[in-house]
Coordinates of C-alpha atoms in Angstrom, one line a residue:
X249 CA -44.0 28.5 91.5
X250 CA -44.1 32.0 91.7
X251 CA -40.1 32.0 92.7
X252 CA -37.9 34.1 91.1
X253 CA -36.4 32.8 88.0
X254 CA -33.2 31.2 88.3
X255 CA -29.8 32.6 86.7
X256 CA -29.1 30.2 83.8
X257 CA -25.5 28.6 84.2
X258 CA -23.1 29.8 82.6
X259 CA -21.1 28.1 79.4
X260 CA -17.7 26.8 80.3
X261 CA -14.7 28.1 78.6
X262 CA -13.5 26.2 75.7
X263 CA -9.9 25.1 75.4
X264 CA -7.5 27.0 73.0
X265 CA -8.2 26.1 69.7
X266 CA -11.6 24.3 69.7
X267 CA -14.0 26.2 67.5
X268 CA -17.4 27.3 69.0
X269 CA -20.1 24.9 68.0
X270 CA -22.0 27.3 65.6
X271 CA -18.9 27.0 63.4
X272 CA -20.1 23.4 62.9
X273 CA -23.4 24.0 61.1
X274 CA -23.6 22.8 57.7
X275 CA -24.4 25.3 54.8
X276 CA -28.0 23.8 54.5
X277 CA -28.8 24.5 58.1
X278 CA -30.0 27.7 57.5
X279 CA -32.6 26.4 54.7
X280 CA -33.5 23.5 56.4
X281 CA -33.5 24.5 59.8
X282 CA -31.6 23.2 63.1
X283 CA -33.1 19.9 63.4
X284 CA -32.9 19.0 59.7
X285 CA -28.8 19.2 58.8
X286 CA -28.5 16.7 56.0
X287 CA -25.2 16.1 53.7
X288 CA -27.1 14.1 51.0
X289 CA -28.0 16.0 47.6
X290 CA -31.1 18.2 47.8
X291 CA -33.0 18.0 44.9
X292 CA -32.6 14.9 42.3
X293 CA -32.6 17.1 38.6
X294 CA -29.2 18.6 40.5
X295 CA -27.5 15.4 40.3
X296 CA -28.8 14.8 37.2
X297 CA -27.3 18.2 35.6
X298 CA -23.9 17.5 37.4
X299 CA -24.3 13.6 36.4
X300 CA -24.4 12.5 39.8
X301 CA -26.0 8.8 39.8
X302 CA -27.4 7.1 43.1
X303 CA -29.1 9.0 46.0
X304 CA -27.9 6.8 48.5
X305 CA -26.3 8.4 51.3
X306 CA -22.7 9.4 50.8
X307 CA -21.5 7.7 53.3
X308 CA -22.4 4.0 52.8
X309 CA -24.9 3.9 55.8
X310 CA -28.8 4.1 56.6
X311 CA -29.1 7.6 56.9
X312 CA -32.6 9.9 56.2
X313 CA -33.7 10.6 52.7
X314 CA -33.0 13.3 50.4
X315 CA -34.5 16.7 51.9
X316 CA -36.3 19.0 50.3
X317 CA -35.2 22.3 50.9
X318 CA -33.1 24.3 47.7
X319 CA -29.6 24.8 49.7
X320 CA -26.2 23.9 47.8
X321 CA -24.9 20.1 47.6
X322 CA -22.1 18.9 48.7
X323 CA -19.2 18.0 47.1
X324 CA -18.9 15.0 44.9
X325 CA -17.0 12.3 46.1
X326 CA -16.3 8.8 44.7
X327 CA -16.8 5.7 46.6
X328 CA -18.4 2.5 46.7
X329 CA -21.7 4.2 48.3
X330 CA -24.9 5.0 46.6
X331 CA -24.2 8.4 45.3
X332 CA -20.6 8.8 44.2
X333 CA -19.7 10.2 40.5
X334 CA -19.6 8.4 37.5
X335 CA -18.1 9.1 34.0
X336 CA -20.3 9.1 31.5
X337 CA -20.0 6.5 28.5
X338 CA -18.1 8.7 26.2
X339 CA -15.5 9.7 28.7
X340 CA -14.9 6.0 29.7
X341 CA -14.5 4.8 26.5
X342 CA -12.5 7.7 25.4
X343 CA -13.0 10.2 22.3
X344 CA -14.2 9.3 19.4
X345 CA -14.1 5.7 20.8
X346 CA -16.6 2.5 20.1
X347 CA -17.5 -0.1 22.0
X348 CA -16.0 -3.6 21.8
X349 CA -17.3 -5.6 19.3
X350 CA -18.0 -9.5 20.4
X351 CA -15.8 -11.9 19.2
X352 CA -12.2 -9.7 19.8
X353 CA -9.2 -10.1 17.8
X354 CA -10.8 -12.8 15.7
X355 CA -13.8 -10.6 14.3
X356 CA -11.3 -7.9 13.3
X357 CA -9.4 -10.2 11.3
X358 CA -11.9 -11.7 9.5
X359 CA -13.9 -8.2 8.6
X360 CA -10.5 -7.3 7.1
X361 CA -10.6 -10.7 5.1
X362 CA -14.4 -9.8 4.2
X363 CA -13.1 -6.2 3.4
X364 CA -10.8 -7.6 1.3
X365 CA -12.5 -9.7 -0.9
X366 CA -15.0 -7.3 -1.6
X367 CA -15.5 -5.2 -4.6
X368 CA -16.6 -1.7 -3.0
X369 CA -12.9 -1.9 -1.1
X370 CA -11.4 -1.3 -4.6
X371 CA -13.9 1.3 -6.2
X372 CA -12.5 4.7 -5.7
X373 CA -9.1 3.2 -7.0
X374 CA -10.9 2.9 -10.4
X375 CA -12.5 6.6 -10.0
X376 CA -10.1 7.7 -13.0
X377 CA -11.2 9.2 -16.3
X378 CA -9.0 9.4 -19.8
X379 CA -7.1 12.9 -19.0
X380 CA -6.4 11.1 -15.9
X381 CA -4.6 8.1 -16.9
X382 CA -2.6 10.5 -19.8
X383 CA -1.8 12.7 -17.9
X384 CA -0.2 10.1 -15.2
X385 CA 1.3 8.1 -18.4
X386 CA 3.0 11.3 -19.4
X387 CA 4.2 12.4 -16.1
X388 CA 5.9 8.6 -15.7
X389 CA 8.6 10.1 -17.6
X390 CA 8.7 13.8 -17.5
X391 CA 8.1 13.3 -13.7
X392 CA 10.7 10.5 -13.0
X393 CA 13.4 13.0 -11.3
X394 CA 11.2 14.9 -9.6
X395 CA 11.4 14.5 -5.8
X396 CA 7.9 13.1 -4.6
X397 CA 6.6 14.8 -8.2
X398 CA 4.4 11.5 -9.0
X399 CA 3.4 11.3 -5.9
X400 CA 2.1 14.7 -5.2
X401 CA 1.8 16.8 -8.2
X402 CA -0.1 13.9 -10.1
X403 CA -1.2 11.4 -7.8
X404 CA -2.0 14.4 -5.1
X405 CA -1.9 12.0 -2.0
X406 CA -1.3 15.6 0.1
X407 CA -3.4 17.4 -1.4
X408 CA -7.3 17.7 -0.7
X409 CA -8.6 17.4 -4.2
X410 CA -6.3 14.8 -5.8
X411 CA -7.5 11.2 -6.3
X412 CA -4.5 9.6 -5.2
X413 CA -3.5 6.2 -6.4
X414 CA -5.5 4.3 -8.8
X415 CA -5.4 0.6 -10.3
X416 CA -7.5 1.6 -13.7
X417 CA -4.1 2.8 -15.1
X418 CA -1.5 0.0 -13.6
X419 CA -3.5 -3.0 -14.5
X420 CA -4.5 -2.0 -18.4
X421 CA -0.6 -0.8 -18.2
X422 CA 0.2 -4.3 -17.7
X423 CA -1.9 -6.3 -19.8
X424 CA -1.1 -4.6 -22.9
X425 CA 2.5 -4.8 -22.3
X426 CA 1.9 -8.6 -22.1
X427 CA 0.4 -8.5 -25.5
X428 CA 3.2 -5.9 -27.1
X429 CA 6.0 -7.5 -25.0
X430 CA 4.4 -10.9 -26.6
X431 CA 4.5 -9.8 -30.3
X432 CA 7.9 -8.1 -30.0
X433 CA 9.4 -11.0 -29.0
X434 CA 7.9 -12.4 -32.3
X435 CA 9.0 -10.2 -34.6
X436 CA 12.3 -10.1 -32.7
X437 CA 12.6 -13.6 -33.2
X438 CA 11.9 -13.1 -37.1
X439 CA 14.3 -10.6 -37.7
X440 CA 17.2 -12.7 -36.0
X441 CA 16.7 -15.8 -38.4
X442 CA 18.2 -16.4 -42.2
X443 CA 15.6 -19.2 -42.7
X444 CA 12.4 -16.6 -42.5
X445 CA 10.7 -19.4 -44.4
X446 CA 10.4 -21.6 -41.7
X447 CA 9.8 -19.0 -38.9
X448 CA 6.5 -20.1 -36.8
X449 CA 5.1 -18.0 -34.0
X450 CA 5.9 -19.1 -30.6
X451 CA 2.7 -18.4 -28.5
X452 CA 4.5 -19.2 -25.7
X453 CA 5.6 -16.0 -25.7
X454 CA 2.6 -14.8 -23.7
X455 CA 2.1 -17.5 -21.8
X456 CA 5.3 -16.1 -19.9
X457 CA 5.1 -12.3 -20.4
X458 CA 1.5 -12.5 -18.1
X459 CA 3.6 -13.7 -15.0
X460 CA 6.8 -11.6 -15.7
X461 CA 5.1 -8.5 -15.4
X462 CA 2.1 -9.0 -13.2
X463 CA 5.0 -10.1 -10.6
X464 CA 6.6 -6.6 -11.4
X465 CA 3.6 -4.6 -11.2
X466 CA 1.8 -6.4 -8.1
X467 CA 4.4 -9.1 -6.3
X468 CA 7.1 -7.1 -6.3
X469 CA 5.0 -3.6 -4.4
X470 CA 3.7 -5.7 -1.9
X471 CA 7.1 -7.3 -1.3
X472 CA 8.5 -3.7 -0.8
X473 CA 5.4 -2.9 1.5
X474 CA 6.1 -5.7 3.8
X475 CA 9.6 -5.0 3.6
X476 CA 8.7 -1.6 5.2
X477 CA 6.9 -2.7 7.5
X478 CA 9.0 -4.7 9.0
X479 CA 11.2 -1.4 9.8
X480 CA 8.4 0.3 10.9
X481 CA 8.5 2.5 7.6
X482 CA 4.5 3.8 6.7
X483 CA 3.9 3.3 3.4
X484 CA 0.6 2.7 1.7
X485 CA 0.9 -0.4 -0.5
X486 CA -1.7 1.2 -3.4
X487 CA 0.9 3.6 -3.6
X488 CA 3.6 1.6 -4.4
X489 CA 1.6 -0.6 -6.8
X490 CA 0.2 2.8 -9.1
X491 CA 4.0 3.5 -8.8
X492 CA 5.5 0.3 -10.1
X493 CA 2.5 -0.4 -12.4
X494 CA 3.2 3.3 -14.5
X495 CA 6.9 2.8 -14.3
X496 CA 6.3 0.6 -17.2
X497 CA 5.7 2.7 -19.3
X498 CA 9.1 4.0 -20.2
X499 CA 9.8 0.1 -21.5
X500 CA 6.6 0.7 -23.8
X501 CA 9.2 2.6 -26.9
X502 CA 12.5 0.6 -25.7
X503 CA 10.7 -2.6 -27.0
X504 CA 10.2 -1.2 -30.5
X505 CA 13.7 -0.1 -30.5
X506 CA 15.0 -3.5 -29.8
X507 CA 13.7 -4.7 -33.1
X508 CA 17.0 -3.1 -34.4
X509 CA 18.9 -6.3 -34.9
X510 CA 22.1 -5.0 -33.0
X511 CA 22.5 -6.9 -29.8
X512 CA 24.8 -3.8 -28.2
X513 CA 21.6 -1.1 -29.1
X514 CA 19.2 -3.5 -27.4
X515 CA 21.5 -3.9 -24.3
X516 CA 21.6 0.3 -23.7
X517 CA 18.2 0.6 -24.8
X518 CA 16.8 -1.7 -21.8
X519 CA 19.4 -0.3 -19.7
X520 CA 18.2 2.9 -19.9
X521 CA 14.2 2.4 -19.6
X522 CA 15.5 0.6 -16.6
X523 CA 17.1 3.5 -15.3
X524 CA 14.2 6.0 -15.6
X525 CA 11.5 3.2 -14.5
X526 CA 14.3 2.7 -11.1
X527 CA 14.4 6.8 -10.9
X528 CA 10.5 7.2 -10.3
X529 CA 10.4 4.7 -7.6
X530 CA 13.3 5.9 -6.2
X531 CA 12.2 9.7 -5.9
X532 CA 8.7 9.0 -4.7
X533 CA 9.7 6.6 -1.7
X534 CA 12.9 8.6 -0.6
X535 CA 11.2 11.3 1.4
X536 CA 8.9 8.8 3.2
X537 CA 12.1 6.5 4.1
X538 CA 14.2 9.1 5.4
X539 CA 11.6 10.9 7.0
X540 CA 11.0 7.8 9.3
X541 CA 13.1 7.4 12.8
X542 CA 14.9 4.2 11.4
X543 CA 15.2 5.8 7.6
X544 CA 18.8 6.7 7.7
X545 CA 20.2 3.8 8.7
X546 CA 17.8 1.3 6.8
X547 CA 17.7 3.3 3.3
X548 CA 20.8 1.8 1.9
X549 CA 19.3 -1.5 2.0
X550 CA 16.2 -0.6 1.1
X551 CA 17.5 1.8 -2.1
X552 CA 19.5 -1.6 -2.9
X553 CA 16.4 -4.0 -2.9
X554 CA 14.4 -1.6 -5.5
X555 CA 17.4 -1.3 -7.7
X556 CA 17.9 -5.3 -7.3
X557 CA 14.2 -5.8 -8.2
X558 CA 14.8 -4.0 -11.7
X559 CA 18.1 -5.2 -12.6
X560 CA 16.5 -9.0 -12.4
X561 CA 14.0 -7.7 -14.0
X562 CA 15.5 -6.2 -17.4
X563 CA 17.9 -9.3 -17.6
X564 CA 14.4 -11.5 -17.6
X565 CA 13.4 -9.5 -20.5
X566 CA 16.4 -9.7 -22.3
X567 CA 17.1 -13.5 -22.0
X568 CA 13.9 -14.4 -22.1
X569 CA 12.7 -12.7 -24.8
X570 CA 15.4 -10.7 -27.0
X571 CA 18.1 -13.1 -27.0
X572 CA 17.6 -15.5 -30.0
X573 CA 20.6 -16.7 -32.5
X574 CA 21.1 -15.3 -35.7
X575 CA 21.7 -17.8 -38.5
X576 CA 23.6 -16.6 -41.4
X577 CA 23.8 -19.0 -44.5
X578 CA 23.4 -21.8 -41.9
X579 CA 27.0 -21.5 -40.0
X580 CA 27.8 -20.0 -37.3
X581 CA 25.6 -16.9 -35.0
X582 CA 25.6 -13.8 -33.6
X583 CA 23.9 -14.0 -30.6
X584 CA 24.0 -17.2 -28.6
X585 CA 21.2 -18.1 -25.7
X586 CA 17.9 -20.0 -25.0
X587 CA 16.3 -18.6 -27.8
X588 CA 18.8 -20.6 -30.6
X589 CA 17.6 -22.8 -33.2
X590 CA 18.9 -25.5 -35.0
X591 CA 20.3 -25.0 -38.0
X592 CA 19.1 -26.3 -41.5
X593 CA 19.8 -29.5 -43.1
X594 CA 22.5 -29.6 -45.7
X595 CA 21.5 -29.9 -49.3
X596 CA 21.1 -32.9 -50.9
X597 CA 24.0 -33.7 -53.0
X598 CA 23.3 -36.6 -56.5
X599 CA 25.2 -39.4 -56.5
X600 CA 27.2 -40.2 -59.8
X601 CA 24.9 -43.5 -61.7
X602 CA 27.6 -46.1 -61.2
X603 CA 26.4 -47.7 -64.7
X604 CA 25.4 -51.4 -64.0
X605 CA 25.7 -51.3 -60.4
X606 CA 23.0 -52.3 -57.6
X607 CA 21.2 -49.0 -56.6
X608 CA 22.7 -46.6 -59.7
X609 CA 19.6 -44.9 -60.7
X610 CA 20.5 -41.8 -59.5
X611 CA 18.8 -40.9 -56.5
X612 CA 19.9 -38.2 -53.8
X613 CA 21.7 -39.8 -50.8
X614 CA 21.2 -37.4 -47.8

């Protein structure tokens, strides 16, 4: 009616500590208005920019839709509802990471088999040219006390522009040391008889010179690589092979000099190409040993198993193929060992004609 207006009634006090209720609008209340308070994300290329993924409502339940109003977000949050935040692919699968390849454990083993057999695995270890392979022939011995020397002034496995190990060089090494070690042994045999006139070649020669020194220059590398890696030593195996397979060549000159038919020159002459050929592997697999966690209390063993490996080694070259007897006018010898021959047959000595006896025509009796 036409009454006068009635007071409105007035609020009741809060209790200490209650906040008054406009302290409970949301941020987007003021873009959206009163009646449209909504927690969701407001505009979709928002959650794509901050990689939000879903537009369900954050909490889990049936709530209204995404508004369309321009006010702030909420937070991100993480749940099992529509619209928590996900890591994208590269940050799950970490840096520089790629993704699992069917097959597991067994299809990394066998594409390191495949990688093994195939010929572009071995390529850049024949990327060499001739002043290459000199000047690592050369350094083999001016080199062989130098502390990693072969290993980083030649073979420049630290440095950027060196080609590091190669297998040009340590398999022609070793093939024409079978050949020279081969002929040697020939002449050395020659030299160390009286009865030159029945001297024949022994072409068996080669037939064991090819796995004497293939073992040295590839069994024997990858038996020190395993060896190291059982102690949890890093070493690259191509390494050791370049180093074994050049560390022949200091035996290249000591077989010529063994020719000398002296049995106590040839003794200090493989003694000492043994020593130099033992120095360069030494010095060029110290600093990785002892630079390990386990390198000063495995490198005694280890310095032991090298120097093992090339004491069998020279006494396999020297019995096997220096160490033949000397025959001097048919008695006695000089050197003794596998490589002895028999010696000649006496001469034949006339028997006396015994006149009218049976047989008396005076043949040789042996």
């Amino acid at each position: 009616g036409g009454g006068a207006s009635q007071p409105r009634p007035q609020q009741e006090p809060l209790p200490a500590g209650v906040p008054p209720a406009s302290q409970f609008q949301s941020p987007q209340e003021d873009a959206f208005g009163e009646d449209s308070i909504s927690f969701q994300p407001a505009s979709t290329s928002m959650m794509a920019e901050s990689q939000f993924v879903g537009s369900g409502p954050m909490d889990g339940g049936g709530g209204g839709g995404l508004s369309s109003g321009t006010g702030p977000g909420p937070e991100p949050v993480s749940g099992t509802g529509g619209g928590g935040y996900q890591q994208p692919p590269s940050a799950q699968m970490g840096m520089g990471s790629t993704p699992s390849v069917p097959g597991g454990a067994a299809g990394g083993i066998l594409g390191t088999v495949q990688s093994c057999l195939s010929l572009d695995t071995y390529r850049i270890y024949f990327d060499v040219d001739t002043a290459d392979i000199v000047k690592r022939v050369v350094s083999a011995v001016r080199m062989c006390n130098v502390p990693d020397g072969f290993r980083n002034d030649v073979m420049g496995v630290t440095s950027s522009d060196g080609k590091g190990p190669d297998l040009y060089g340590p398999f022609w090494i070793t093939a024409t040391m079978v050949f020279f070690l081969a002929v040697i042994s020939n002449m050395h045999g020659y030299l160390h008889r009286d009865d030159v006139e029945e001297f024949e070649a022994d072409i068996s020669h080669l037939v064991h010179a090819m796995p004497v020194l293939y073992s040295f220059t590839f069994l024997i590398p990858l038996a020190l690589f395993l060896v190291l890696r059982c102690v949890a030593i890093p070493f690259p195996l191509m390494e050791l092979v370049c180093l074994y397979g050049y560390s022949l060549i200091p035996y290249a000159p000591t077989l010529l000099l063994c020719l000398i038919p002296v049995n106590f020159l040839e003794w200090v002459f493989l003694l000492v190409a043994t020593c130099v050929s033992c120095l360069l592997i030494l010095r060029n697999v110290a600093t990785p040993i002892l630079s390990s966690d386990v390198g000063m209390s495995k490198a005694p063993a280890l310095v032991m198993f090298v120097v093992a490996c090339h004491v069998i080694f020279v006494l396999v070259l020297k019995f096997a193929f220096f160490h033949h007897r000397f025959n001097n006018g048919g008695s006695g010898s000089s050197d003794s060992g596998g490589g002895s021959y028999p010696p000649p047959a006496p001469a034949p000595t006339p028997a006396a004609d015994s006149g009218g006896d049976e047989g008396g025509d005076g043949r040789y009796l042996w």
